[in-house]
């Protein structure tokens, strides 16, 4: 069963993250000096891919460090072996493994596991979302002004209208608490379980959001881009809320 393999891979990765936490491990840079990849990202990724291929050698895999392992399968595993690598490399225990499964272009399964808090978020299309096996639901807040929000910044500065700093400034000037944890997958899961009421980020990759977005939706929330279009893992912008504050947060994010 897909879910069994998903959970096995998530657990194996979580053990590796714990085993190497605080190092020493090799760290190198990717797109910018602070866009990091560690030896542990690669170990985690290798373990996840090996587990998937054991049972499903023909499935398509898209993983952050390995790239695409293309097949003709309609099932695609979308993997972030460590989301929050900068946190991980600095010994900050806000990081996780994130694995989503897409079938015929639709997300059907997702798991996000932060082994340092022992929090495993899982969602299955149409079956709801859970945290350590218990059903979770988004918050009930209806006013964006009374919300607690979270965001993230891209590794490379985006010099565009409505860039991340301008949006950040608007939310802060409105007096709304806005956090920045450093892991988009955890941000999304914390919207799903009601710790945050909303999340937005400008430039995410499919592996950052695939599992977390399904977890938000299955917990009763709403995920779109900044224009309100329905979520797909291939969009860069992600706006995820409890649903109640979605339009108001969208307006705030897009204000001039
Ligand atoms: C990053 C984290 C971070 C977000 C970045 C992502 P990584 O993923 O999700 O919160 O702000 O945009 O790239 O590099 O740690 O896997
Ligand atoms: Ca990531
Ligand atoms: Ca990563």
Coordinates of N, CA and C and ligand atoms in Angstrom, one line a residue, residues 41 64-65 80 82-83 85, ligand 3:
X41 N 21.0 15.7 4.0 CA 19.9 15.7 3.0 C 20.1 14.5 2.1
X64 N 14.3 16.7 -4.2 CA 15.0 18.0 -4.3 C 16.5 17.9 -4.8
X65 N 17.2 17.0 -4.2 CA 18.6 16.9 -4.5 C 18.9 16.0 -5.7
X80 N 11.1 16.1 -0.2 CA 12.0 17.1 0.3 C 12.7 16.3 1.5
X82 N 15.1 17.1 3.6 CA 15.1 17.9 4.8 C 14.5 19.2 4.3
X83 N 13.4 19.6 4.9 CA 12.8 21.0 4.7 C 13.2 21.8 5.9
X85 N 16.7 23.1 5.8 CA 18.1 22.7 5.9 C 19.0 23.7 6.6
Ligands
LIG3 CA1 15.3 20.6 1.3

